[in-house]
Amino acid sequence: MPLIAAFQDNTSLYLVMEYMPGGDFLGLLLREDVLDESVARWYIAEMILCIEEAHRLKWIHRDIKPDNFLISASGHLKISDFGLAFDGHWAHNQPYYNNHRLSLLEKLGINVNGDAEDQKETAKVSASRPRPQSPERTSRRQVEAEQNATGEGILNYRNRMEKRKLARSVVSRP
């Protein structure tokens, strides 16, 4: 789904997208109740092509459901709502962004300890890992060197190191 324009006012963000007169696939299912087998095969094939294209572009959608397939005027499906999508890039890693925020806070002399869960997790991590001699954070090269040494790849490394922040995490609906 192409984004044509975006703008906002004091209360809302507006996204102007391509008009899809067929609505979403869930709406079609609710209107039709039961689809003929040939129609069902057509739409399943279209869904597979949408997901296959996202995967070809190295994206994991993570929110596949009938509401996120929109029907164009020509009857073809387009996949929408990439709000939970992940491209496997190390920079889409919450600690990466946290490090940028933390370094800014450090420069400004602001100390943020987080909530009780953050403090408990920090204490657990600190107790289980020896502290580095220098205050530098783990660099991308260090992470890649460890991945290469273990041969486990980015997703397995992230699974091992950051259990709550993964591409393999459970998102969406069953």
Short mmCIF file of C-alpha atoms in Angstrom, two decimals:
data_model
loop_
_atom_site.label_atom_id
_atom_site.label_comp_id
_atom_site.label_asym_id
_atom_site.label_seq_id
_atom_site.Cartn_x
_atom_site.Cartn_y
_atom_site.Cartn_z
CA MET A 1 0.00 0.00 0.00
CA PRO A 2 1.64 3.23 -1.03
CA LEU A 3 1.60 6.18 1.35
CA ILE A 4 0.58 9.20 -0.73
CA ALA A 5 0.84 11.89 1.94
CA ALA A 6 0.96 12.39 5.71
CA PHE A 7 0.06 15.41 7.82
CA GLN A 8 -1.11 16.20 11.32
CA ASP A 9 -2.99 18.72 13.39
CA ASN A 10 -2.98 19.23 17.17
CA THR A 11 -4.86 16.01 17.86
CA SER A 12 -4.41 13.56 14.98
CA LEU A 13 -1.97 12.13 12.47
CA TYR A 14 -3.46 11.63 8.99
CA LEU A 15 -2.11 9.12 6.49
CA VAL A 16 -3.39 9.41 2.91
CA MET A 17 -3.22 5.98 1.30
CA GLU A 18 -4.35 4.57 -2.01
CA TYR A 19 -8.14 4.13 -2.08
CA MET A 20 -9.12 0.45 -1.91
CA PRO A 21 -12.80 0.22 -2.91
CA GLY A 22 -13.02 -3.49 -2.07
CA GLY A 23 -12.37 -2.89 1.62
CA ASP A 24 -10.45 -5.48 3.57
CA PHE A 25 -10.58 -9.25 3.26
CA LEU A 26 -12.31 -9.64 6.64
CA GLY A 27 -15.13 -7.43 5.36
CA LEU A 28 -15.45 -9.68 2.30
CA LEU A 29 -15.62 -12.77 4.51
CA LEU A 30 -18.30 -11.16 6.69
CA ARG A 31 -20.35 -10.09 3.64
CA GLU A 32 -20.08 -13.39 1.76
CA ASP A 33 -20.07 -15.76 4.76
CA VAL A 34 -18.74 -18.66 2.63
CA LEU A 35 -16.54 -18.25 -0.46
CA ASP A 36 -16.70 -20.56 -3.47
CA GLU A 37 -13.64 -22.79 -3.64
CA SER A 38 -12.30 -21.06 -6.76
CA VAL A 39 -12.64 -17.62 -5.12
CA ALA A 40 -11.01 -18.88 -1.92
CA ARG A 41 -8.11 -20.33 -3.94
CA TRP A 42 -7.70 -17.00 -5.77
CA TYR A 43 -7.47 -14.98 -2.56
CA ILE A 44 -5.23 -17.49 -0.77
CA ALA A 45 -2.85 -17.37 -3.76
CA GLU A 46 -2.92 -13.55 -3.63
CA MET A 47 -2.14 -13.61 0.11
CA ILE A 48 0.77 -15.97 -0.44
CA LEU A 49 2.15 -13.68 -3.15
CA CYS A 50 1.86 -10.64 -0.84
CA ILE A 51 3.72 -12.40 1.98
CA GLU A 52 6.25 -13.90 -0.41
CA GLU A 53 7.05 -10.42 -1.77
CA ALA A 54 7.52 -9.03 1.74
CA HIS A 55 9.87 -11.92 2.53
CA ARG A 56 11.76 -11.39 -0.75
CA LEU A 57 12.37 -7.83 0.46
CA LYS A 58 13.67 -9.33 3.75
CA TRP A 59 10.72 -8.16 5.89
CA ILE A 60 8.78 -10.14 8.48
CA HIS A 61 5.24 -8.71 8.60
CA ARG A 62 4.26 -10.18 12.02
CA ASP A 63 0.60 -9.16 11.80
CA ILE A 64 -0.90 -11.38 9.11
CA LYS A 65 -4.69 -11.42 9.39
CA PRO A 66 -7.66 -10.88 7.05
CA ASP A 67 -8.04 -7.21 8.10
CA ASN A 68 -4.56 -6.42 6.75
CA PHE A 69 -5.25 -7.57 3.19
CA LEU A 70 -7.03 -4.86 1.21
CA ILE A 71 -8.91 -5.42 -2.05
CA SER A 72 -8.13 -3.08 -4.96
CA ALA A 73 -10.57 -1.99 -7.66
CA SER A 74 -9.16 -4.74 -9.91
CA GLY A 75 -9.82 -7.40 -7.26
CA HIS A 76 -6.18 -7.94 -6.34
CA LEU A 77 -5.01 -7.96 -2.72
CA LYS A 78 -2.47 -5.60 -1.22
CA ILE A 79 -0.92 -6.19 2.16
CA SER A 80 -1.09 -3.32 4.64
CA ASP A 81 -0.20 -2.37 8.22
CA PHE A 82 3.53 -2.86 8.54
CA GLY A 83 3.46 -1.36 12.05
CA LEU A 84 4.85 -4.54 13.61
CA ALA A 85 7.11 -5.45 10.69
CA PHE A 86 10.79 -6.25 11.19
CA ASP A 87 13.57 -6.38 8.63
CA GLY A 88 16.15 -8.21 10.75
CA HIS A 89 18.50 -5.22 10.80
CA TRP A 90 20.48 -4.93 14.01
CA ALA A 91 19.49 -1.26 14.31
CA HIS A 92 15.83 -2.23 14.79
CA ASN A 93 16.89 -3.41 18.17
CA GLN A 94 15.46 -1.57 21.17
CA PRO A 95 18.79 -1.47 23.03
CA TYR A 96 20.32 0.29 20.00
CA TYR A 97 17.87 3.16 20.40
CA ASN A 98 18.09 3.03 24.19
CA ASN A 99 21.87 3.54 23.93
CA HIS A 100 21.33 6.73 21.91
CA ARG A 101 18.84 8.03 24.47
CA LEU A 102 21.08 7.00 27.38
CA SER A 103 24.13 8.72 25.90
CA LEU A 104 22.11 11.93 25.50
CA LEU A 105 20.90 11.67 29.10
CA GLU A 106 24.50 11.11 30.28
CA LYS A 107 25.68 14.21 28.38
CA LEU A 108 22.92 16.23 30.06
CA GLY A 109 23.73 14.76 33.48
CA ILE A 110 20.31 13.15 33.89
CA ASN A 111 20.13 9.79 35.69
CA VAL A 112 17.17 7.53 34.87
CA ASN A 113 16.87 4.27 36.81
CA GLY A 114 13.68 3.02 35.18
CA ASP A 115 10.76 1.28 36.85
CA ALA A 116 10.96 -1.64 39.28
CA GLU A 117 11.11 -4.22 36.45
CA ASP A 118 13.98 -2.33 34.74
CA GLN A 119 15.91 -2.10 38.01
CA LYS A 120 15.41 -5.82 38.72
CA GLU A 121 16.57 -6.76 35.20
CA THR A 122 19.60 -4.45 35.43
CA ALA A 123 20.61 -5.99 38.75
CA LYS A 124 20.21 -9.52 37.36
CA VAL A 125 22.28 -8.73 34.25
CA SER A 126 24.96 -6.96 36.29
CA ALA A 127 25.27 -9.91 38.67
CA SER A 128 25.58 -12.49 35.88
CA ARG A 129 28.03 -10.62 33.62
CA PRO A 130 31.49 -9.26 34.44
CA ARG A 131 31.72 -5.50 33.98
CA PRO A 132 33.96 -4.22 31.17
CA GLN A 133 36.98 -2.16 32.12
CA SER A 134 35.95 0.74 29.88
CA PRO A 135 32.53 2.43 29.92
CA GLU A 136 32.06 1.82 26.18
CA ARG A 137 28.92 0.00 25.09
CA THR A 138 28.94 -3.16 23.00
CA SER A 139 29.75 -2.13 19.45
CA ARG A 140 28.27 -3.56 16.29
CA ARG A 141 31.67 -5.08 15.46
CA GLN A 142 31.81 -6.85 18.83
CA VAL A 143 28.31 -8.26 18.29
CA GLU A 144 29.19 -9.41 14.76
CA ALA A 145 32.47 -10.95 15.98
CA GLU A 146 30.60 -12.94 18.64
CA GLN A 147 28.00 -14.06 16.07
CA ASN A 148 30.75 -15.20 13.69
CA ALA A 149 32.60 -17.01 16.47
CA THR A 150 29.50 -18.95 17.50
CA GLY A 151 28.11 -19.27 13.96
CA GLU A 152 24.61 -18.64 15.27
CA GLY A 153 23.49 -15.64 13.19
CA ILE A 154 21.67 -12.47 14.22
CA LEU A 155 18.28 -13.94 15.16
CA ASN A 156 19.73 -16.69 17.34
CA TYR A 157 22.15 -14.22 18.93
CA ARG A 158 19.28 -11.85 19.69
CA ASN A 159 17.20 -14.75 20.99
CA ARG A 160 19.97 -15.70 23.38
CA MET A 161 20.82 -12.18 24.50
CA GLU A 162 17.53 -10.27 24.57
CA LYS A 163 14.60 -12.56 25.21
CA ARG A 164 11.89 -9.85 25.15
CA LYS A 165 13.08 -7.92 22.08
CA LEU A 166 13.13 -10.39 19.20
CA ALA A 167 11.89 -10.82 15.67
CA ARG A 168 10.80 -14.25 16.89
CA SER A 169 8.75 -12.78 19.71
CA VAL A 170 5.04 -13.49 19.81
CA VAL A 171 3.11 -10.60 18.29
CA SER A 172 -0.28 -10.22 16.65
CA ARG A 173 -3.14 -12.63 17.25
CA PRO A 174 -3.11 -16.42 17.05
#
